[in-house]
Coordinates of N, CA and C in Angstrom, one line a residue:
X13 N -33.9 -39.3 32.2 CA -33.6 -38.7 30.9 C -34.2 -39.4 29.7
X14 N -34.7 -38.7 28.8 CA -35.4 -39.2 27.6 C -34.4 -40.1 26.8
X15 N -34.9 -41.3 26.4 CA -34.0 -42.2 25.7 C -34.6 -42.5 24.3
X16 N -33.8 -42.4 23.2 CA -34.2 -42.6 21.9 C -33.4 -43.7 21.2
X17 N -34.1 -44.6 20.5 CA -33.5 -45.6 19.7 C -33.4 -45.2 18.3
X18 N -32.3 -45.3 17.7 CA -32.0 -44.9 16.3 C -31.8 -46.1 15.5
X19 N -32.6 -46.4 14.5 CA -32.5 -47.6 13.6 C -32.1 -47.1 12.2
X20 N -30.9 -47.3 11.8 CA -30.5 -46.8 10.5 C -29.2 -47.5 10.1
X21 N -29.2 -48.1 8.9 CA -28.1 -48.8 8.4 C -27.0 -48.0 7.7
X22 N -27.4 -46.7 7.4 CA -26.4 -45.8 6.8 C -25.6 -45.2 8.0
X23 N -24.3 -45.5 8.1 CA -23.5 -45.0 9.3 C -23.4 -43.5 9.3
X24 N -23.4 -42.8 8.2 CA -23.3 -41.3 8.2 C -24.5 -40.7 8.8
X25 N -25.7 -41.2 8.3 CA -26.9 -40.7 8.8 C -27.1 -41.0 10.3
X26 N -26.8 -42.2 10.7 CA -27.0 -42.6 12.1 C -26.1 -41.8 13.0
X27 N -24.9 -41.6 12.6 CA -24.0 -40.8 13.4 C -24.4 -39.4 13.5
X28 N -24.9 -38.8 12.4 CA -25.4 -37.4 12.3 C -26.6 -37.3 13.3
X29 N -27.6 -38.2 13.2 CA -28.8 -38.1 14.1 C -28.4 -38.3 15.5
X30 N -27.5 -39.3 15.8 CA -27.1 -39.5 17.2 C -26.4 -38.3 17.8
X31 N -25.5 -37.8 17.0 CA -24.7 -36.6 17.6 C -25.6 -35.5 17.9
X32 N -26.6 -35.2 16.9 CA -27.5 -34.1 17.1 C -28.4 -34.3 18.3
X33 N -28.9 -35.5 18.5 CA -29.8 -35.7 19.6 C -29.1 -35.7 20.9
X34 N -27.9 -36.2 21.0 CA -27.1 -36.1 22.2 C -26.8 -34.7 22.6
X35 N -26.5 -33.9 21.6 CA -26.2 -32.5 21.9 C -27.4 -31.8 22.5
X36 N -28.6 -32.3 22.2 CA -29.8 -31.7 22.7 C -30.3 -32.4 23.9
X37 N -29.4 -33.2 24.6 CA -29.8 -33.7 25.9 C -30.4 -35.1 25.9
X38 N -30.5 -35.8 24.8 CA -31.2 -37.1 24.8 C -30.1 -38.3 24.9
X39 N -30.5 -39.3 25.6 CA -29.8 -40.6 25.6 C -30.1 -41.3 24.3
X40 N -29.2 -41.9 23.6 CA -29.4 -42.6 22.3 C -28.7 -43.9 22.3
X41 N -29.3 -44.8 21.5 CA -28.7 -46.1 21.2 C -29.0 -46.4 19.7
X42 N -27.9 -47.0 19.1 CA -28.0 -47.3 17.7 C -28.4 -48.8 17.4
X43 N -29.1 -49.0 16.4 CA -29.4 -50.4 15.9 C -29.3 -50.4 14.4
X44 N -28.3 -51.1 13.8 CA -28.1 -51.1 12.4 C -28.6 -52.3 11.7
X45 N -29.4 -53.2 12.4 CA -29.9 -54.3 11.7 C -31.3 -54.6 12.3
X46 N -32.2 -55.3 11.5 CA -33.6 -55.4 11.8 C -33.8 -56.2 13.1
X47 N -33.0 -57.3 13.3 CA -33.2 -58.1 14.5 C -33.0 -57.3 15.8
X48 N -32.0 -56.6 15.8 CA -31.7 -55.7 17.0 C -32.7 -54.7 17.1
X49 N -33.2 -54.1 16.0 CA -34.2 -53.0 16.1 C -35.5 -53.6 16.6
X50 N -35.9 -54.8 16.2 CA -37.1 -55.4 16.7 C -37.0 -55.7 18.2
X51 N -35.9 -56.2 18.6 CA -35.7 -56.6 20.0 C -35.7 -55.3 20.9
X52 N -34.9 -54.3 20.5 CA -34.9 -53.1 21.3 C -36.2 -52.3 21.3
X53 N -36.8 -52.3 20.1 CA -38.1 -51.5 19.9 C -39.2 -52.1 20.8
X54 N -39.1 -53.4 21.1 CA -40.1 -54.0 22.0 C -39.7 -54.1 23.4
X55 N -38.5 -53.5 23.8 CA -38.0 -53.7 25.1 C -38.7 -52.8 26.1
X56 N -39.3 -51.7 25.7 CA -39.9 -50.8 26.6 C -38.9 -49.8 27.2
X57 N -37.7 -49.9 26.7 CA -36.6 -49.0 27.3 C -36.5 -47.7 26.7
X58 N -37.2 -47.4 25.6 CA -37.0 -46.2 24.9 C -38.3 -45.4 24.8
X59 N -38.2 -44.0 24.8 CA -39.3 -43.1 24.7 C -39.7 -42.8 23.3
X60 N -38.8 -43.1 22.4 CA -39.1 -42.8 20.9 C -38.2 -43.6 20.1
X61 N -38.6 -43.9 18.9 CA -37.8 -44.6 17.9 C -37.7 -43.8 16.6
X62 N -36.4 -43.5 16.2 CA -36.2 -42.9 14.9 C -35.8 -44.1 13.9
X63 N -36.7 -44.4 13.0 CA -36.6 -45.6 12.2 C -36.3 -45.4 10.7
X64 N -35.1 -45.8 10.3 CA -34.8 -45.8 8.9 C -35.4 -47.0 8.2
X65 N -35.8 -46.9 7.0 CA -36.5 -48.0 6.3 C -35.5 -49.0 5.6
X66 N -34.2 -49.0 5.9 CA -33.3 -49.8 5.2 C -32.5 -50.8 5.9
X67 N -32.9 -51.3 7.1 CA -32.0 -52.4 7.7 C -31.8 -53.5 6.7
X68 N -30.5 -53.9 6.5 CA -30.2 -54.9 5.5 C -30.8 -56.2 5.6
X69 N -31.1 -56.7 6.8 CA -31.6 -58.1 6.9 C -33.1 -58.1 7.2
X70 N -33.8 -57.0 7.4 CA -35.2 -56.9 7.7 C -35.7 -55.6 7.3
X71 N -36.7 -55.6 6.5 CA -37.3 -54.3 6.0 C -37.8 -53.5 7.2
X72 N -37.5 -52.2 7.1 CA -37.9 -51.3 8.2 C -39.4 -51.3 8.5
X73 N -40.2 -51.3 7.4 CA -41.6 -51.3 7.6 C -42.1 -52.6 8.3
X74 N -41.4 -53.7 8.0 CA -41.7 -55.0 8.7 C -41.4 -54.9 10.2
X75 N -40.3 -54.2 10.5 CA -39.9 -54.0 11.9 C -41.0 -53.2 12.6
X76 N -41.5 -52.1 12.0 CA -42.5 -51.3 12.5 C -43.8 -52.0 12.7
X77 N -44.2 -52.8 11.7 CA -45.4 -53.6 11.9 C -45.4 -54.6 13.0
X78 N -44.2 -55.2 13.2 CA -44.0 -56.2 14.2 C -44.1 -55.6 15.6
X79 N -43.5 -54.4 15.7 CA -43.6 -53.6 17.0 C -45.0 -53.3 17.3
X80 N -45.8 -52.8 16.3 CA -47.2 -52.5 16.5 C -48.0 -53.7 16.8
X81 N -47.8 -54.8 16.1 CA -48.6 -56.0 16.2 C -48.4 -56.6 17.6
X82 N -47.3 -56.3 18.2 CA -47.0 -56.8 19.6 C -47.6 -55.9 20.6
X83 N -48.3 -54.9 20.2 CA -49.0 -54.0 21.1 C -48.2 -52.9 21.7
X84 N -47.0 -52.6 21.2 CA -46.1 -51.5 21.7 C -46.5 -50.2 21.0
X85 N -46.6 -49.2 21.9 CA -47.1 -47.9 21.4 C -46.0 -46.8 21.4
X86 N -44.8 -47.2 21.5 CA -43.7 -46.2 21.5 C -43.8 -45.4 20.2
X87 N -43.6 -44.0 20.3 CA -43.7 -43.2 19.2 C -42.6 -43.5 18.2
X88 N -42.9 -43.5 16.9 CA -41.9 -43.9 15.8 C -42.0 -42.8 14.8
X89 N -40.8 -42.2 14.5 CA -40.6 -41.3 13.4 C -39.8 -42.0 12.3
X90 N -40.4 -42.1 11.1 CA -39.7 -42.8 10.0 C -38.9 -41.9 9.2
X91 N -37.7 -42.4 8.8 CA -36.9 -41.7 7.8 C -36.7 -42.5 6.6
X92 N -36.9 -42.0 5.4 CA -36.8 -42.8 4.2 C -36.3 -41.9 3.0
X93 N -35.5 -42.5 2.2 CA -35.1 -41.8 1.0 C -35.6 -42.5 -0.3
X94 N -36.5 -43.5 -0.1 CA -37.0 -44.3 -1.2 C -38.3 -43.7 -1.7
X95 N -38.4 -43.3 -3.0 CA -39.6 -42.7 -3.5 C -40.9 -43.5 -3.4
X96 N -40.7 -44.8 -3.4 CA -41.9 -45.7 -3.4 C -42.5 -45.8 -2.0
X97 N -41.7 -45.3 -1.0 CA -42.2 -45.4 0.4 C -43.0 -44.1 0.6
X98 N -44.3 -44.1 0.4 CA -45.0 -42.8 0.6 C -45.5 -42.7 2.0
X99 N -46.0 -41.5 2.3 CA -46.4 -41.2 3.7 C -47.6 -42.1 4.1
X100 N -48.5 -42.4 3.2 CA -49.6 -43.2 3.5 C -49.2 -44.6 4.0
X101 N -48.3 -45.3 3.3 CA -47.8 -46.6 3.6 C -47.2 -46.6 5.0
X102 N -46.3 -45.6 5.3 CA -45.7 -45.5 6.6 C -46.7 -45.3 7.7
X103 N -47.6 -44.4 7.5 CA -48.6 -44.1 8.6 C -49.5 -45.3 8.8
X104 N -49.9 -45.9 7.7 CA -50.8 -47.1 7.9 C -50.1 -48.3 8.6
X105 N -48.8 -48.3 8.5 CA -48.0 -49.3 9.1 C -47.7 -49.1 10.6
X106 N -48.1 -47.9 11.0 CA -48.0 -47.6 12.5 C -47.1 -46.5 12.8
X107 N -46.5 -45.8 11.8 CA -45.6 -44.6 12.1 C -46.4 -43.5 12.7
X108 N -45.8 -42.7 13.6 CA -46.4 -41.5 14.1 C -46.1 -40.3 13.3
X109 N -44.9 -40.3 12.6 CA -44.5 -39.2 11.8 C -43.6 -39.7 10.7
X110 N -43.2 -38.9 9.7 CA -42.5 -39.3 8.5 C -41.7 -38.2 8.0
X111 N -40.4 -38.5 7.6 CA -39.6 -37.5 7.0 C -38.8 -38.2 5.8
X112 N -38.6 -37.4 4.8 CA -37.9 -37.9 3.6 C -36.5 -37.4 3.7
X113 N -35.5 -38.2 3.3 CA -34.1 -37.9 3.3 C -33.9 -37.2 1.9
X114 N -32.9 -36.2 1.9 CA -32.2 -35.6 3.0 C -33.1 -34.7 3.8
X115 N -32.7 -34.4 5.0 CA -33.6 -33.6 5.9 C -32.7 -32.7 6.7
X116 N -33.3 -31.6 7.2 CA -32.7 -30.7 8.2 C -32.8 -31.3 9.6
X117 N -31.7 -31.3 10.3 CA -31.8 -31.8 11.7 C -32.8 -31.0 12.6
X118 N -32.9 -29.7 12.3 CA -33.8 -28.9 13.1 C -35.2 -29.4 13.0
X119 N -35.6 -29.8 11.8 CA -37.0 -30.3 11.5 C -37.2 -31.6 12.2
X120 N -36.2 -32.5 12.1 CA -36.3 -33.8 12.8 C -36.4 -33.6 14.3
X121 N -35.6 -32.7 14.9 CA -35.7 -32.4 16.3 C -37.1 -31.9 16.7
X122 N -37.6 -31.0 15.9 CA -39.0 -30.5 16.2 C -40.0 -31.6 16.1
X123 N -39.9 -32.5 15.2 CA -40.9 -33.6 15.1 C -40.7 -34.6 16.3
X124 N -39.4 -34.8 16.7 CA -39.2 -35.7 17.8 C -39.8 -35.1 19.1
X125 N -39.6 -33.8 19.3 CA -40.2 -33.1 20.5 C -41.7 -33.2 20.5
X126 N -42.3 -33.0 19.3 CA -43.7 -33.0 19.2 C -44.3 -34.3 19.6
X127 N -43.6 -35.4 19.1 CA -44.1 -36.7 19.5 C -43.9 -37.1 20.9
X128 N -42.8 -36.6 21.5 CA -42.5 -36.8 22.9 C -43.5 -36.1 23.8
X129 N -43.9 -34.8 23.3 CA -44.9 -34.1 24.1 C -46.2 -34.8 24.1
X130 N -46.6 -35.3 22.9 CA -47.9 -36.0 22.7 C -47.9 -37.3 23.6
X131 N -46.7 -37.9 23.8 CA -46.7 -39.1 24.6 C -46.4 -38.8 26.0
X132 N -46.3 -37.5 26.4 CA -46.0 -37.1 27.8 C -44.6 -37.4 28.3
X133 N -43.7 -37.5 27.3 CA -42.3 -37.8 27.7 C -41.4 -36.6 27.8
X134 N -41.9 -35.4 27.4 CA -41.0 -34.2 27.5 C -41.3 -33.5 28.8
X135 N -40.2 -33.3 29.6 CA -40.4 -32.6 30.9 C -41.2 -31.3 30.8
X136 N -42.0 -31.1 31.8 CA -42.9 -29.9 31.8 C -42.0 -28.7 32.0
X137 N -40.9 -28.8 32.6 CA -40.0 -27.6 32.9 C -39.0 -27.5 31.8
X138 N -39.3 -27.7 30.6 CA -38.4 -27.6 29.5 C -38.1 -26.2 29.1
X139 N -37.4 -25.5 29.9 CA -37.1 -24.1 29.7 C -35.6 -23.8 29.8
X140 N -35.1 -23.1 28.8 CA -33.7 -22.8 28.8 C -33.6 -21.3 29.0
X141 N -32.5 -20.9 29.7 CA -32.3 -19.4 30.0 C -30.8 -19.1 30.2
X142 N -30.5 -17.9 29.8 CA -29.2 -17.4 30.0 C -29.3 -15.9 30.1
X143 N -28.9 -15.3 31.2 CA -29.0 -13.8 31.3 C -30.5 -13.4 31.3
X144 N -30.8 -12.5 30.4 CA -32.2 -12.0 30.2 C -32.9 -12.7 29.1
X145 N -32.4 -13.8 28.6 CA -33.0 -14.5 27.5 C -33.6 -15.8 28.0
X146 N -34.8 -16.1 27.7 CA -35.5 -17.4 28.0 C -36.1 -18.0 26.8
X147 N -36.2 -19.4 26.9 CA -36.8 -20.1 25.8 C -37.6 -21.2 26.3
X148 N -38.9 -21.3 26.0 CA -39.8 -22.3 26.5 C -40.0 -23.3 25.3
X149 N -39.4 -24.5 25.5 CA -39.4 -25.5 24.4 C -40.8 -26.1 24.2
X150 N -41.6 -26.2 25.2 CA -42.9 -26.7 25.0 C -43.9 -25.7 24.3
X151 N -43.8 -24.5 24.7 CA -44.7 -23.5 24.1 C -44.1 -22.8 22.9
X152 N -42.9 -23.1 22.6 CA -42.2 -22.5 21.5 C -42.2 -21.0 21.6
X153 N -41.9 -20.5 22.8 CA -41.9 -19.0 23.0 C -40.6 -18.5 23.5
X154 N -40.2 -17.3 23.2 CA -39.0 -16.7 23.6 C -39.2 -15.4 24.2
X155 N -38.3 -15.0 25.2 CA -38.3 -13.7 25.8 C -36.9 -13.2 25.9
X156 N -36.8 -11.9 25.8 CA -35.5 -11.2 26.0 C -35.8 -9.9 26.8
X157 N -35.2 -9.8 27.9 CA -35.4 -8.6 28.7 C -36.8 -8.4 29.2
X158 N -37.5 -9.5 29.4 CA -38.9 -9.5 29.8 C -39.9 -9.3 28.7
X159 N -39.5 -9.1 27.5 CA -40.5 -8.9 26.4 C -40.5 -10.2 25.5
X160 N -41.6 -10.5 25.0 CA -41.8 -11.6 24.1 C -41.1 -11.3 22.8
X161 N -40.4 -12.3 22.3 CA -39.7 -12.2 21.0 C -40.3 -13.1 20.0
X162 N -40.7 -12.6 18.9 CA -41.3 -13.5 17.8 C -40.2 -14.0 16.9
X163 N -40.0 -15.4 16.9 CA -38.9 -16.0 16.2 C -39.5 -16.9 15.1
X164 N -38.8 -17.0 14.0 CA -39.1 -18.0 13.0 C -38.6 -19.4 13.6
X165 N -39.0 -20.5 12.9 CA -38.6 -21.8 13.3 C -37.1 -22.0 13.4
X166 N -36.4 -21.4 12.3 CA -34.9 -21.6 12.3 C -34.3 -20.7 13.3
X167 N -34.8 -19.5 13.6 CA -34.2 -18.6 14.6 C -34.4 -19.3 16.0
X168 N -35.5 -19.9 16.2 CA -35.8 -20.6 17.4 C -34.7 -21.7 17.6
X169 N -34.5 -22.5 16.6 CA -33.5 -23.6 16.7 C -32.1 -23.0 17.0
X170 N -31.8 -21.9 16.3 CA -30.4 -21.3 16.5 C -30.3 -20.8 18.0
X171 N -31.3 -20.1 18.5 CA -31.3 -19.6 19.8 C -31.2 -20.8 20.8
X172 N -31.9 -21.9 20.6 CA -31.8 -23.0 21.4 C -30.4 -23.6 21.5
X173 N -29.7 -23.6 20.3 CA -28.3 -24.1 20.3 C -27.4 -23.3 21.1
X174 N -27.6 -22.0 21.1 CA -26.8 -21.1 22.0 C -27.1 -21.3 23.4
X175 N -28.4 -21.4 23.8 CA -28.8 -21.5 25.2 C -28.4 -22.8 25.8
X176 N -28.2 -23.8 25.0 CA -27.7 -25.1 25.6 C -26.3 -25.0 25.9
X177 N -25.6 -24.0 25.4 CA -24.1 -23.9 25.7 C -23.8 -22.4 25.9
X178 N -24.4 -21.8 27.0 CA -24.1 -20.4 27.2 C -22.7 -20.1 27.6
X179 N -22.1 -19.0 27.1 CA -20.7 -18.7 27.3 C -19.7 -19.6 26.6
X180 N -20.2 -20.5 25.7 CA -19.3 -21.3 24.9 C -19.3 -20.8 23.5
X181 N -18.2 -20.9 22.9 CA -18.0 -20.5 21.5 C -18.5 -21.6 20.6
X182 N -19.4 -21.3 19.7 CA -19.9 -22.3 18.7 C -19.5 -21.9 17.4
X183 N -18.8 -22.8 16.6 CA -18.3 -22.5 15.3 C -19.5 -22.5 14.3
X184 N -19.3 -21.9 13.2 CA -20.3 -21.9 12.1 C -20.6 -23.4 11.7
X185 N -19.6 -24.2 11.7 CA -19.8 -25.6 11.3 C -20.7 -26.3 12.3
X186 N -20.5 -26.1 13.6 CA -21.3 -26.7 14.7 C -22.7 -26.2 14.5
X187 N -22.9 -25.0 14.3 CA -24.3 -24.4 14.1 C -25.0 -25.0 12.9
X188 N -24.2 -25.1 11.8 CA -24.8 -25.6 10.6 C -25.3 -27.1 10.8
X189 N -24.4 -27.9 11.5 CA -24.8 -29.3 11.7 C -26.0 -29.4 12.6
X190 N -26.0 -28.6 13.7 CA -27.0 -28.8 14.7 C -28.4 -28.2 14.2
X191 N -28.3 -27.0 13.6 CA -29.6 -26.3 13.3 C -30.1 -26.6 11.9
X192 N -29.2 -26.7 10.9 CA -29.6 -26.8 9.5 C -29.5 -28.3 9.0
X193 N -28.5 -29.0 9.4 CA -28.3 -30.4 9.0 C -27.2 -30.6 8.0
X194 N -26.9 -31.8 7.7 CA -25.8 -32.2 6.9 C -26.0 -31.8 5.4
X195 N -27.2 -31.6 5.0 CA -27.4 -31.3 3.6 C -27.2 -29.8 3.2
X196 N -26.8 -29.0 4.1 CA -26.5 -27.6 3.8 C -25.0 -27.4 3.4
X197 N -24.8 -26.6 2.4 CA -23.5 -26.4 1.9 C -22.6 -25.7 3.0
X198 N -21.5 -26.3 3.4 CA -20.7 -25.6 4.5 C -20.1 -24.3 4.1
X199 N -20.1 -23.9 2.8 CA -19.6 -22.6 2.4 C -20.7 -21.5 2.4
X200 N -21.9 -21.8 2.8 CA -22.9 -20.9 2.8 C -22.7 -19.8 4.0
X201 N -23.3 -18.6 3.8 CA -23.3 -17.6 4.8 C -24.6 -17.6 5.6
X202 N -25.4 -18.6 5.6 CA -26.7 -18.6 6.2 C -26.6 -18.4 7.7
X203 N -25.5 -18.9 8.3 CA -25.4 -18.7 9.8 C -25.2 -17.3 10.1
X204 N -24.4 -16.6 9.4 CA -24.2 -15.1 9.6 C -25.5 -14.4 9.4
X205 N -26.3 -14.7 8.4 CA -27.5 -14.0 8.2 C -28.5 -14.2 9.3
X206 N -28.6 -15.5 9.8 CA -29.6 -15.7 10.9 C -29.1 -15.2 12.2
X207 N -27.8 -15.2 12.5 CA -27.2 -14.6 13.7 C -27.5 -13.1 13.7
X208 N -27.3 -12.5 12.6 CA -27.6 -11.0 12.6 C -29.1 -10.8 12.8
X209 N -30.0 -11.6 12.2 CA -31.4 -11.4 12.4 C -31.8 -11.7 13.9
X210 N -31.2 -12.7 14.5 CA -31.4 -13.0 15.9 C -31.0 -11.8 16.8
X211 N -29.8 -11.3 16.5 CA -29.3 -10.1 17.3 C -30.3 -9.0 17.3
X212 N -30.8 -8.7 16.1 CA -31.8 -7.6 16.0 C -33.0 -7.8 16.9
X213 N -33.4 -9.0 17.1 CA -34.6 -9.3 17.9 C -34.3 -9.4 19.4
X214 N -33.1 -9.9 19.7 CA -32.7 -10.1 21.1 C -32.2 -8.8 21.7
X215 N -31.6 -8.0 20.9 CA -31.0 -6.8 21.5 C -29.5 -6.8 21.4
X216 N -28.9 -5.7 21.6 CA -27.4 -5.5 21.5 C -26.7 -6.3 22.7
X217 N -25.6 -6.9 22.4 CA -24.7 -7.5 23.4 C -25.1 -8.9 23.9
X218 N -26.1 -9.5 23.2 CA -26.5 -10.9 23.6 C -25.6 -11.9 23.0
X219 N -25.5 -11.8 21.6 CA -24.6 -12.8 20.9 C -23.4 -12.1 20.4
X220 N -22.2 -12.6 20.8 CA -20.9 -12.0 20.5 C -20.2 -12.8 19.4
X221 N -19.5 -12.1 18.6 CA -18.7 -12.7 17.5 C -17.3 -12.9 18.1
X222 N -16.8 -14.1 18.0 CA -15.4 -14.4 18.3 C -14.7 -14.6 17.0
X223 N -13.9 -13.6 16.6 CA -13.4 -13.5 15.3 C -12.5 -14.7 14.9
X224 N -12.8 -15.3 13.8 CA -12.1 -16.4 13.3 C -12.5 -17.7 13.9
X225 N -13.4 -17.7 14.8 CA -13.9 -18.9 15.5 C -15.4 -19.2 15.4
X226 N -16.2 -18.2 15.8 CA -17.6 -18.4 15.7 C -18.4 -17.4 16.6
X227 N -19.4 -17.9 17.3 CA -20.2 -17.0 18.1 C -20.5 -17.5 19.5
X228 N -20.8 -16.6 20.4 CA -21.0 -17.0 21.8 C -22.1 -16.2 22.3
X229 N -23.0 -16.8 23.1 CA -24.1 -16.2 23.8 C -23.7 -15.9 25.2
X230 N -23.7 -14.7 25.6 CA -23.3 -14.4 27.0 C -24.3 -14.9 28.0
X231 N -23.8 -15.4 29.1 CA -24.7 -15.9 30.2 C -25.1 -14.9 31.2
X232 N -24.3 -13.8 31.2 CA -24.6 -12.7 32.2 C -25.6 -11.8 31.7

């Protein structure tokens, strides 16, 4: 199973990223200080590193440079909320990708998968299915009843969330956290809007409303 190291000194962000990655089938480990991050990042035990730039005892860019100078090629996705940390600095220090806080988890997940694919760490059979619905995570393609369905990036993430838990009821809060991220207003009706859009594309009877609770994708 794919293993990801999360280096982040903000406990809310680290918990948010870890929870989301685990829900999507990844093994994770947290490191909240630079010394541990450096040790684990050089261990060869991880397929990817999500690196925040604020470890309290060791600057995140320094950790990244030390990992690279030691010859380790593990993919690294950098997270930063500091305006002075521009993309050029991160990439020149050895980062493979870069995201600014706050961020949507769906975008982080897409970037993680892209880097894992490039490194050959994403299983070739990364396909999810339930009933007549199929989703190819590598090709980013979807089918319903044997026909190709054209999905937006957000619709793709929403369908993936359902397919990972077929026949389970997912609340709006769960879907907001997993697909949109912590920066979305929990009072928004964005989930309803996207579920309705997805229903139109997948066909009648695929996604069911469980009144007062959330939504469920039928497995049959």
